[in-house]
């Protein structure tokens, strides 16, 4: 049965927590994530290596390889879930959950299906009404809602397939895929015929210090 994991970030470090579920709910989790995976992949005909562009076409997926955070998630999913730290639902707000994911398949066919998680999904922080019998009562126990779509799929080899860079970077640290431009590259950029700079050295400094933020 599928397990549910929480991707949390503490002091900049990604760590994984096990979300304990009842057996009936574990059985339903497979179908939910499989349906979201089918929707995520529907109509996709091409995969493109991520080069800093943010908006693929509707029939395209972006791909990143070799991201350390992907290996962190895979390592957690490849061990016994019961050996992982358990998500502290009584202290949910301080767990800093960035995403929820499950693992489907085996061997090289194994993949992680990742959803974003936002504070708005914490139902227990709202005045939430729960129908019980013939009346509504207030939800007083810790509770949260699952996402309605996937942000990314991670293959067993660590390839990350995604559609939105801004959504992915809410969960995973993408900075390892960026590098500082060389002097030659910066010189070529400033010398481009379509560009004109009053102060090229200042532009070069600004270019070097830019980040994906």
mmCIF file of N, CA and C in Angstrom, residues 5-127:
data_model
loop_
_atom_site.group_PDB
_atom_site.id
_atom_site.type_symbol
_atom_site.label_atom_id
_atom_site.label_comp_id
_atom_site.label_asym_id
_atom_site.label_seq_id
_atom_site.Cartn_x
_atom_site.Cartn_y
_atom_site.Cartn_z
ATOM 1 N N UNK A 5 4.186 10.787 2.638
ATOM 2 C CA UNK A 5 5.344 11.435 3.250
ATOM 3 C C UNK A 5 5.187 12.955 3.174
ATOM 4 N N UNK A 6 5.774 13.624 4.150
ATOM 5 C CA UNK A 6 5.803 15.088 4.151
ATOM 6 C C UNK A 6 7.241 15.543 3.942
ATOM 7 N N UNK A 7 7.438 16.413 2.957
ATOM 8 C CA UNK A 7 8.747 17.022 2.717
ATOM 9 C C UNK A 7 8.795 18.330 3.499
ATOM 10 N N UNK A 8 9.638 18.371 4.516
ATOM 11 C CA UNK A 8 9.719 19.524 5.410
ATOM 12 C C UNK A 8 11.092 20.183 5.253
ATOM 13 N N UNK A 9 11.143 21.473 5.516
ATOM 14 C CA UNK A 9 12.438 22.158 5.430
ATOM 15 C C UNK A 9 12.701 22.875 6.751
ATOM 16 N N UNK A 10 13.784 22.479 7.409
ATOM 17 C CA UNK A 10 14.175 23.050 8.694
ATOM 18 C C UNK A 10 15.548 23.676 8.574
ATOM 19 N N UNK A 11 15.622 24.978 8.824
ATOM 20 C CA UNK A 11 16.902 25.706 8.708
ATOM 21 C C UNK A 11 17.562 25.470 7.357
ATOM 22 N N UNK A 12 16.733 25.441 6.320
ATOM 23 C CA UNK A 12 17.238 25.288 4.963
ATOM 24 C C UNK A 12 17.516 23.864 4.533
ATOM 25 N N UNK A 13 17.351 22.897 5.437
ATOM 26 C CA UNK A 13 17.656 21.491 5.130
ATOM 27 C C UNK A 13 16.362 20.713 4.920
ATOM 28 N N UNK A 14 16.291 19.973 3.809
ATOM 29 C CA UNK A 14 15.119 19.162 3.521
ATOM 30 C C UNK A 14 15.158 17.876 4.329
ATOM 31 N N UNK A 15 14.046 17.562 4.991
ATOM 32 C CA UNK A 15 13.931 16.290 5.701
ATOM 33 C C UNK A 15 12.548 15.722 5.461
ATOM 34 N N UNK A 16 12.404 14.439 5.666
ATOM 35 C CA UNK A 16 11.158 13.741 5.333
ATOM 36 C C UNK A 16 10.530 13.166 6.579
ATOM 37 N N UNK A 17 9.233 13.349 6.708
ATOM 38 C CA UNK A 17 8.451 12.797 7.807
ATOM 39 C C UNK A 17 7.419 11.808 7.247
ATOM 40 N N UNK A 18 7.139 10.776 8.026
ATOM 41 C CA UNK A 18 6.111 9.803 7.655
ATOM 42 C C UNK A 18 4.766 10.279 8.180
ATOM 43 N N UNK A 19 3.765 10.295 7.304
ATOM 44 C CA UNK A 19 2.407 10.664 7.709
ATOM 45 C C UNK A 19 1.644 9.370 7.940
ATOM 46 N N UNK A 20 1.314 9.092 9.181
ATOM 47 C CA UNK A 20 0.657 7.831 9.525
ATOM 48 C C UNK A 20 -0.806 7.853 9.082
ATOM 49 N N UNK A 21 -1.227 6.783 8.399
ATOM 50 C CA UNK A 21 -2.582 6.674 7.871
ATOM 51 C C UNK A 21 -3.227 5.369 8.316
ATOM 52 N N UNK A 22 -4.539 5.341 8.334
ATOM 53 C CA UNK A 22 -5.258 4.096 8.578
ATOM 54 C C UNK A 22 -5.154 3.224 7.329
ATOM 55 N N UNK A 23 -5.328 1.919 7.481
ATOM 56 C CA UNK A 23 -5.237 1.003 6.342
ATOM 57 C C UNK A 23 -6.237 1.338 5.236
ATOM 58 N N UNK A 24 -7.508 1.623 5.554
ATOM 59 C CA UNK A 24 -8.454 1.974 4.482
ATOM 60 C C UNK A 24 -8.013 3.214 3.708
ATOM 61 N N UNK A 25 -7.463 4.195 4.409
ATOM 62 C CA UNK A 25 -7.031 5.415 3.747
ATOM 63 C C UNK A 25 -5.811 5.156 2.863
ATOM 64 N N UNK A 26 -4.903 4.282 3.308
ATOM 65 C CA UNK A 26 -3.755 3.925 2.479
ATOM 66 C C UNK A 26 -4.216 3.337 1.146
ATOM 67 N N UNK A 27 -5.246 2.509 1.209
ATOM 68 C CA UNK A 27 -5.767 1.901 -0.013
ATOM 69 C C UNK A 27 -6.345 2.931 -0.973
ATOM 70 N N UNK A 28 -6.961 3.973 -0.442
ATOM 71 C CA UNK A 28 -7.539 5.021 -1.282
ATOM 72 C C UNK A 28 -6.473 5.940 -1.860
ATOM 73 N N UNK A 29 -5.329 6.023 -1.175
ATOM 74 C CA UNK A 29 -4.270 6.942 -1.591
ATOM 75 C C UNK A 29 -3.718 6.571 -2.969
ATOM 76 N N UNK A 30 -3.573 5.268 -3.232
ATOM 77 C CA UNK A 30 -3.078 4.821 -4.529
ATOM 78 C C UNK A 30 -3.911 5.406 -5.666
ATOM 79 N N UNK A 31 -5.216 5.221 -5.576
ATOM 80 C CA UNK A 31 -6.110 5.677 -6.639
ATOM 81 C C UNK A 31 -6.068 7.185 -6.819
ATOM 82 N N UNK A 32 -6.002 7.923 -5.713
ATOM 83 C CA UNK A 32 -5.965 9.383 -5.772
ATOM 84 C C UNK A 32 -4.723 9.866 -6.516
ATOM 85 N N UNK A 33 -3.564 9.364 -6.129
ATOM 86 C CA UNK A 33 -2.333 9.824 -6.763
ATOM 87 C C UNK A 33 -2.192 9.308 -8.193
ATOM 88 N N UNK A 34 -2.689 8.113 -8.477
ATOM 89 C CA UNK A 34 -2.640 7.604 -9.842
ATOM 90 C C UNK A 34 -3.473 8.475 -10.779
ATOM 91 N N UNK A 35 -4.621 8.919 -10.302
ATOM 92 C CA UNK A 35 -5.466 9.802 -11.115
ATOM 93 C C UNK A 35 -4.772 11.142 -11.352
ATOM 94 N N UNK A 36 -4.095 11.657 -10.340
ATOM 95 C CA UNK A 36 -3.379 12.920 -10.497
ATOM 96 C C UNK A 36 -2.187 12.759 -11.435
ATOM 97 N N UNK A 37 -1.529 11.593 -11.387
ATOM 98 C CA UNK A 37 -0.419 11.331 -12.298
ATOM 99 C C UNK A 37 -0.914 11.301 -13.745
ATOM 100 N N UNK A 38 -2.041 10.638 -13.981
ATOM 101 C CA UNK A 38 -2.601 10.560 -15.332
ATOM 102 C C UNK A 38 -2.946 11.952 -15.853
ATOM 103 N N UNK A 39 -3.500 12.790 -14.993
ATOM 104 C CA UNK A 39 -3.836 14.158 -15.383
ATOM 105 C C UNK A 39 -2.569 14.965 -15.681
ATOM 106 N N UNK A 40 -1.543 14.773 -14.874
ATOM 107 C CA UNK A 40 -0.281 15.499 -15.034
ATOM 108 C C UNK A 40 0.381 15.170 -16.369
ATOM 109 N N UNK A 41 0.289 13.902 -16.789
ATOM 110 C CA UNK A 41 0.960 13.448 -18.002
ATOM 111 C C UNK A 41 0.089 13.534 -19.251
ATOM 112 N N UNK A 42 -1.183 13.825 -19.079
ATOM 113 C CA UNK A 42 -2.114 13.846 -20.212
ATOM 114 C C UNK A 42 -1.682 14.870 -21.267
ATOM 115 N N UNK A 43 -1.584 14.415 -22.507
ATOM 116 C CA UNK A 43 -1.265 15.319 -23.606
ATOM 117 C C UNK A 43 0.202 15.677 -23.744
ATOM 118 N N UNK A 44 1.052 15.165 -22.871
ATOM 119 C CA UNK A 44 2.478 15.497 -22.927
ATOM 120 C C UNK A 44 3.152 14.672 -24.016
ATOM 121 N N UNK A 45 3.848 15.365 -24.939
ATOM 122 C CA UNK A 45 4.520 14.674 -26.024
ATOM 123 C C UNK A 45 6.008 14.915 -26.087
ATOM 124 N N UNK A 46 6.507 15.821 -25.240
ATOM 125 C CA UNK A 46 7.932 16.155 -25.313
ATOM 126 C C UNK A 46 8.456 16.535 -23.931
ATOM 127 N N UNK A 47 9.690 16.103 -23.664
ATOM 128 C CA UNK A 47 10.375 16.476 -22.433
ATOM 129 C C UNK A 47 11.585 17.328 -22.783
ATOM 130 N N UNK A 48 11.768 18.434 -22.058
ATOM 131 C CA UNK A 48 12.817 19.397 -22.363
ATOM 132 C C UNK A 48 13.694 19.590 -21.136
ATOM 133 N N UNK A 49 14.998 19.510 -21.317
ATOM 134 C CA UNK A 49 15.916 19.781 -20.215
ATOM 135 C C UNK A 49 15.745 21.223 -19.751
ATOM 136 N N UNK A 50 15.615 21.413 -18.458
ATOM 137 C CA UNK A 50 15.406 22.749 -17.898
ATOM 138 C C UNK A 50 16.632 23.621 -18.149
ATOM 139 N N UNK A 51 16.403 24.807 -18.719
ATOM 140 C CA UNK A 51 17.508 25.716 -19.025
ATOM 141 C C UNK A 51 17.289 27.108 -18.444
ATOM 142 N N UNK A 52 16.373 27.191 -17.473
ATOM 143 C CA UNK A 52 16.060 28.486 -16.890
ATOM 144 C C UNK A 52 14.735 29.044 -17.364
ATOM 145 N N UNK A 53 14.199 28.480 -18.449
ATOM 146 C CA UNK A 53 12.887 28.909 -18.917
ATOM 147 C C UNK A 53 11.802 28.464 -17.948
ATOM 148 N N UNK A 54 10.770 29.263 -17.808
ATOM 149 C CA UNK A 54 9.768 28.997 -16.778
ATOM 150 C C UNK A 54 8.452 28.452 -17.308
ATOM 151 N N UNK A 55 8.178 28.586 -18.618
ATOM 152 C CA UNK A 55 6.844 28.279 -19.118
ATOM 153 C C UNK A 55 6.897 27.289 -20.273
ATOM 154 N N UNK A 56 6.797 25.997 -19.995
ATOM 155 C CA UNK A 56 6.708 25.036 -21.101
ATOM 156 C C UNK A 56 5.335 25.129 -21.757
ATOM 157 N N UNK A 57 5.242 24.636 -22.982
ATOM 158 C CA UNK A 57 3.943 24.552 -23.640
ATOM 159 C C UNK A 57 3.112 23.455 -22.984
ATOM 160 N N UNK A 58 1.818 23.406 -23.324
ATOM 161 C CA UNK A 58 0.911 22.448 -22.686
ATOM 162 C C UNK A 58 1.304 20.999 -22.937
ATOM 163 N N UNK A 59 2.006 20.736 -24.054
ATOM 164 C CA UNK A 59 2.381 19.359 -24.376
ATOM 165 C C UNK A 59 3.824 19.048 -23.991
ATOM 166 N N UNK A 60 4.404 19.864 -23.121
ATOM 167 C CA UNK A 60 5.799 19.696 -22.738
ATOM 168 C C UNK A 60 5.962 19.546 -21.228
ATOM 169 N N UNK A 61 7.021 18.838 -20.842
ATOM 170 C CA UNK A 61 7.448 18.755 -19.453
ATOM 171 C C UNK A 61 8.902 19.214 -19.376
ATOM 172 N N UNK A 62 9.251 19.888 -18.303
ATOM 173 C CA UNK A 62 10.637 20.244 -18.048
ATOM 174 C C UNK A 62 11.283 19.152 -17.200
ATOM 175 N N UNK A 63 12.591 18.940 -17.382
ATOM 176 C CA UNK A 63 13.292 17.873 -16.673
ATOM 177 C C UNK A 63 14.574 18.428 -16.056
ATOM 178 N N UNK A 64 14.794 18.093 -14.785
ATOM 179 C CA UNK A 64 16.045 18.396 -14.083
ATOM 180 C C UNK A 64 16.634 17.085 -13.576
ATOM 181 N N UNK A 65 17.938 16.904 -13.770
ATOM 182 C CA UNK A 65 18.636 15.723 -13.257
ATOM 183 C C UNK A 65 19.680 16.135 -12.222
ATOM 184 N N UNK A 66 19.985 15.209 -11.321
ATOM 185 C CA UNK A 66 21.087 15.403 -10.390
ATOM 186 C C UNK A 66 20.832 16.376 -9.267
ATOM 187 N N UNK A 67 19.590 16.585 -8.886
ATOM 188 C CA UNK A 67 19.285 17.517 -7.805
ATOM 189 C C UNK A 67 19.395 16.793 -6.453
ATOM 190 N N UNK A 68 20.200 17.299 -5.522
ATOM 191 C CA UNK A 68 20.369 16.618 -4.221
ATOM 192 C C UNK A 68 19.054 16.390 -3.474
ATOM 193 N N UNK A 69 18.147 17.347 -3.518
ATOM 194 C CA UNK A 69 16.882 17.180 -2.803
ATOM 195 C C UNK A 69 16.083 15.989 -3.324
ATOM 196 N N UNK A 70 16.188 15.706 -4.623
ATOM 197 C CA UNK A 70 15.487 14.542 -5.182
ATOM 198 C C UNK A 70 16.039 13.257 -4.576
ATOM 199 N N UNK A 71 17.357 13.200 -4.383
ATOM 200 C CA UNK A 71 17.960 12.025 -3.776
ATOM 201 C C UNK A 71 17.534 11.870 -2.317
ATOM 202 N N UNK A 72 17.326 12.987 -1.635
ATOM 203 C CA UNK A 72 16.851 12.937 -0.247
ATOM 204 C C UNK A 72 15.470 12.299 -0.175
ATOM 205 N N UNK A 73 14.583 12.695 -1.085
ATOM 206 C CA UNK A 73 13.232 12.124 -1.098
ATOM 207 C C UNK A 73 13.265 10.648 -1.469
ATOM 208 N N UNK A 74 14.080 10.293 -2.457
ATOM 209 C CA UNK A 74 14.168 8.890 -2.871
ATOM 210 C C UNK A 74 14.728 8.015 -1.757
ATOM 211 N N UNK A 75 15.743 8.504 -1.062
ATOM 212 C CA UNK A 75 16.336 7.734 0.030
ATOM 213 C C UNK A 75 15.304 7.450 1.113
ATOM 214 N N UNK A 76 14.461 8.432 1.400
ATOM 215 C CA UNK A 76 13.423 8.239 2.418
ATOM 216 C C UNK A 76 12.385 7.225 1.951
ATOM 217 N N UNK A 77 11.979 7.326 0.680
ATOM 218 C CA UNK A 77 10.945 6.432 0.154
ATOM 219 C C UNK A 77 11.451 5.011 -0.024
ATOM 220 N N UNK A 78 12.767 4.824 -0.110
ATOM 221 C CA UNK A 78 13.338 3.492 -0.324
ATOM 222 C C UNK A 78 13.579 2.731 0.977
ATOM 223 N N UNK A 79 13.378 3.379 2.098
ATOM 224 C CA UNK A 79 13.528 2.667 3.366
ATOM 225 C C UNK A 79 12.159 2.375 3.980
ATOM 226 N N UNK A 80 12.162 1.611 5.031
ATOM 227 C CA UNK A 80 10.915 1.299 5.726
ATOM 228 C C UNK A 80 10.321 2.576 6.278
ATOM 229 N N UNK A 81 9.084 2.878 5.886
ATOM 230 C CA UNK A 81 8.446 4.133 6.311
ATOM 231 C C UNK A 81 8.372 4.237 7.827
ATOM 232 N N UNK A 82 8.260 3.095 8.498
ATOM 233 C CA UNK A 82 8.138 3.105 9.951
ATOM 234 C C UNK A 82 9.438 3.534 10.636
ATOM 235 N N UNK A 83 10.537 3.530 9.885
ATOM 236 C CA UNK A 83 11.816 3.947 10.451
ATOM 237 C C UNK A 83 12.011 5.461 10.371
ATOM 238 N N UNK A 84 11.142 6.134 9.648
ATOM 239 C CA UNK A 84 11.255 7.585 9.503
ATOM 240 C C UNK A 84 10.612 8.298 10.688
ATOM 241 N N UNK A 85 11.055 9.519 10.976
ATOM 242 C CA UNK A 85 10.359 10.318 11.998
ATOM 243 C C UNK A 85 8.912 10.548 11.575
ATOM 244 N N UNK A 86 8.027 10.556 12.539
ATOM 245 C CA UNK A 86 6.599 10.736 12.265
ATOM 246 C C UNK A 86 6.264 12.217 12.271
ATOM 247 N N UNK A 87 5.427 12.635 11.337
ATOM 248 C CA UNK A 87 4.980 14.023 11.300
ATOM 249 C C UNK A 87 4.238 14.353 12.589
ATOM 250 N N UNK A 88 4.649 15.410 13.252
ATOM 251 C CA UNK A 88 4.042 15.825 14.519
ATOM 252 C C UNK A 88 2.810 16.669 14.220
ATOM 253 N N UNK A 89 1.653 16.025 14.175
ATOM 254 C CA UNK A 89 0.435 16.742 13.800
ATOM 255 C C UNK A 89 -0.001 17.732 14.881
ATOM 256 N N UNK A 90 0.400 17.504 16.118
ATOM 257 C CA UNK A 90 0.045 18.442 17.174
ATOM 258 C C UNK A 90 0.862 19.728 17.078
ATOM 259 N N UNK A 91 1.945 19.654 16.315
ATOM 260 C CA UNK A 91 2.814 20.807 16.143
ATOM 261 C C UNK A 91 2.998 21.086 14.644
ATOM 262 N N UNK A 92 1.906 20.875 13.909
ATOM 263 C CA UNK A 92 1.953 20.891 12.456
ATOM 264 C C UNK A 92 2.501 22.217 11.911
ATOM 265 N N UNK A 93 2.069 23.306 12.470
ATOM 266 C CA UNK A 93 2.455 24.620 11.947
ATOM 267 C C UNK A 93 3.960 24.829 11.978
ATOM 268 N N UNK A 94 4.639 24.172 12.922
ATOM 269 C CA UNK A 94 6.086 24.341 13.055
ATOM 270 C C UNK A 94 6.896 23.270 12.323
ATOM 271 N N UNK A 95 6.218 22.331 11.689
ATOM 272 C CA UNK A 95 6.923 21.300 10.931
ATOM 273 C C UNK A 95 7.424 21.841 9.585
ATOM 274 N N UNK A 96 6.864 22.969 9.164
ATOM 275 C CA UNK A 96 7.288 23.626 7.913
ATOM 276 C C UNK A 96 7.189 22.674 6.725
ATOM 277 N N UNK A 97 6.010 22.100 6.569
ATOM 278 C CA UNK A 97 5.760 21.175 5.467
ATOM 279 C C UNK A 97 5.701 21.951 4.148
ATOM 280 N N UNK A 98 6.495 21.531 3.188
ATOM 281 C CA UNK A 98 6.534 22.180 1.883
ATOM 282 C C UNK A 98 5.816 21.369 0.807
ATOM 283 N N UNK A 99 5.765 20.062 1.007
ATOM 284 C CA UNK A 99 5.122 19.210 0.014
ATOM 285 C C UNK A 99 4.721 17.878 0.605
ATOM 286 N N UNK A 100 3.827 17.198 -0.070
ATOM 287 C CA UNK A 100 3.406 15.850 0.296
ATOM 288 C C UNK A 100 3.675 14.948 -0.898
ATOM 289 N N UNK A 101 4.119 13.723 -0.631
ATOM 290 C CA UNK A 101 4.381 12.832 -1.756
ATOM 291 C C UNK A 101 4.176 11.378 -1.360
ATOM 292 N N UNK A 102 4.022 10.561 -2.374
ATOM 293 C CA UNK A 102 3.933 9.122 -2.189
ATOM 294 C C UNK A 102 4.811 8.462 -3.233
ATOM 295 N N UNK A 103 5.080 7.180 -3.064
ATOM 296 C CA UNK A 103 5.886 6.417 -4.013
ATOM 297 C C UNK A 103 5.030 5.314 -4.611
ATOM 298 N N UNK A 104 5.067 5.201 -5.942
ATOM 299 C CA UNK A 104 4.352 4.141 -6.646
ATOM 300 C C UNK A 104 5.333 3.372 -7.522
ATOM 301 N N UNK A 105 5.048 2.085 -7.758
ATOM 302 C CA UNK A 105 5.891 1.269 -8.616
ATOM 303 C C UNK A 105 7.062 0.667 -7.861
ATOM 304 N N UNK A 106 7.833 -0.148 -8.589
ATOM 305 C CA UNK A 106 8.980 -0.836 -8.004
ATOM 306 C C UNK A 106 10.181 -0.766 -8.943
ATOM 307 N N UNK A 107 11.371 -0.960 -8.372
ATOM 308 C CA UNK A 107 12.581 -0.987 -9.176
ATOM 309 C C UNK A 107 12.763 0.290 -9.965
ATOM 310 N N UNK A 108 13.157 0.147 -11.248
ATOM 311 C CA UNK A 108 13.357 1.319 -12.098
ATOM 312 C C UNK A 108 12.042 2.000 -12.466
ATOM 313 N N UNK A 109 10.924 1.308 -12.232
ATOM 314 C CA UNK A 109 9.621 1.907 -12.499
ATOM 315 C C UNK A 109 9.077 2.707 -11.322
ATOM 316 N N UNK A 110 9.825 2.732 -10.236
ATOM 317 C CA UNK A 110 9.376 3.478 -9.067
ATOM 318 C C UNK A 110 9.444 4.971 -9.344
ATOM 319 N N UNK A 111 8.450 5.698 -8.870
ATOM 320 C CA UNK A 111 8.469 7.154 -9.010
ATOM 321 C C UNK A 111 7.778 7.788 -7.824
ATOM 322 N N UNK A 112 8.197 9.001 -7.529
ATOM 323 C CA UNK A 112 7.602 9.792 -6.462
ATOM 324 C C UNK A 112 6.648 10.799 -7.075
ATOM 325 N N UNK A 113 5.453 10.865 -6.545
ATOM 326 C CA UNK A 113 4.444 11.812 -7.012
ATOM 327 C C UNK A 113 4.298 12.895 -5.945
ATOM 328 N N UNK A 114 4.610 14.128 -6.323
ATOM 329 C CA UNK A 114 4.755 15.205 -5.342
ATOM 330 C C UNK A 114 3.684 16.277 -5.524
ATOM 331 N N UNK A 115 3.044 16.625 -4.431
ATOM 332 C CA UNK A 115 2.106 17.742 -4.372
ATOM 333 C C UNK A 115 2.729 18.893 -3.579
ATOM 334 N N UNK A 116 2.301 20.096 -3.899
ATOM 335 C CA UNK A 116 2.653 21.247 -3.071
ATOM 336 C C UNK A 116 1.815 21.211 -1.794
ATOM 337 N N UNK A 117 2.316 21.850 -0.738
ATOM 338 C CA UNK A 117 1.527 22.008 0.480
ATOM 339 C C UNK A 117 1.623 23.453 0.935
ATOM 340 N N UNK A 118 0.464 24.041 1.202
ATOM 341 C CA UNK A 118 0.416 25.430 1.656
ATOM 342 C C UNK A 118 -0.334 25.511 2.978
ATOM 343 N N UNK A 119 -0.112 26.569 3.760
ATOM 344 C CA UNK A 119 -0.813 26.712 5.046
ATOM 345 C C UNK A 119 -2.329 26.704 4.904
ATOM 346 N N UNK A 120 -2.847 27.089 3.731
ATOM 347 C CA UNK A 120 -4.298 27.103 3.520
ATOM 348 C C UNK A 120 -4.907 25.707 3.575
ATOM 349 N N UNK A 121 -4.073 24.681 3.437
ATOM 350 C CA UNK A 121 -4.578 23.309 3.492
ATOM 351 C C UNK A 121 -4.762 22.804 4.922
ATOM 352 N N UNK A 122 -4.306 23.579 5.895
ATOM 353 C CA UNK A 122 -4.513 23.205 7.292
ATOM 354 C C UNK A 122 -5.938 23.558 7.701
ATOM 355 N N UNK A 123 -6.799 22.571 7.726
ATOM 356 C CA UNK A 123 -8.208 22.824 8.033
ATOM 357 C C UNK A 123 -8.422 23.214 9.485
ATOM 358 N N UNK A 124 -7.558 22.708 10.369
ATOM 359 C CA UNK A 124 -7.755 22.957 11.791
ATOM 360 C C UNK A 124 -7.445 24.394 12.182
ATOM 361 N N UNK A 125 -6.879 25.181 11.254
ATOM 362 C CA UNK A 125 -6.637 26.590 11.557
ATOM 363 C C UNK A 125 -7.832 27.451 11.156
ATOM 364 N N UNK A 126 -8.817 26.841 10.508
ATOM 365 C CA UNK A 126 -10.027 27.548 10.089
ATOM 366 C C UNK A 126 -11.204 27.111 10.964
ATOM 367 N N UNK A 127 -12.270 27.871 10.887
ATOM 368 C CA UNK A 127 -13.511 27.475 11.566
ATOM 369 C C UNK A 127 -14.221 26.512 10.620
#
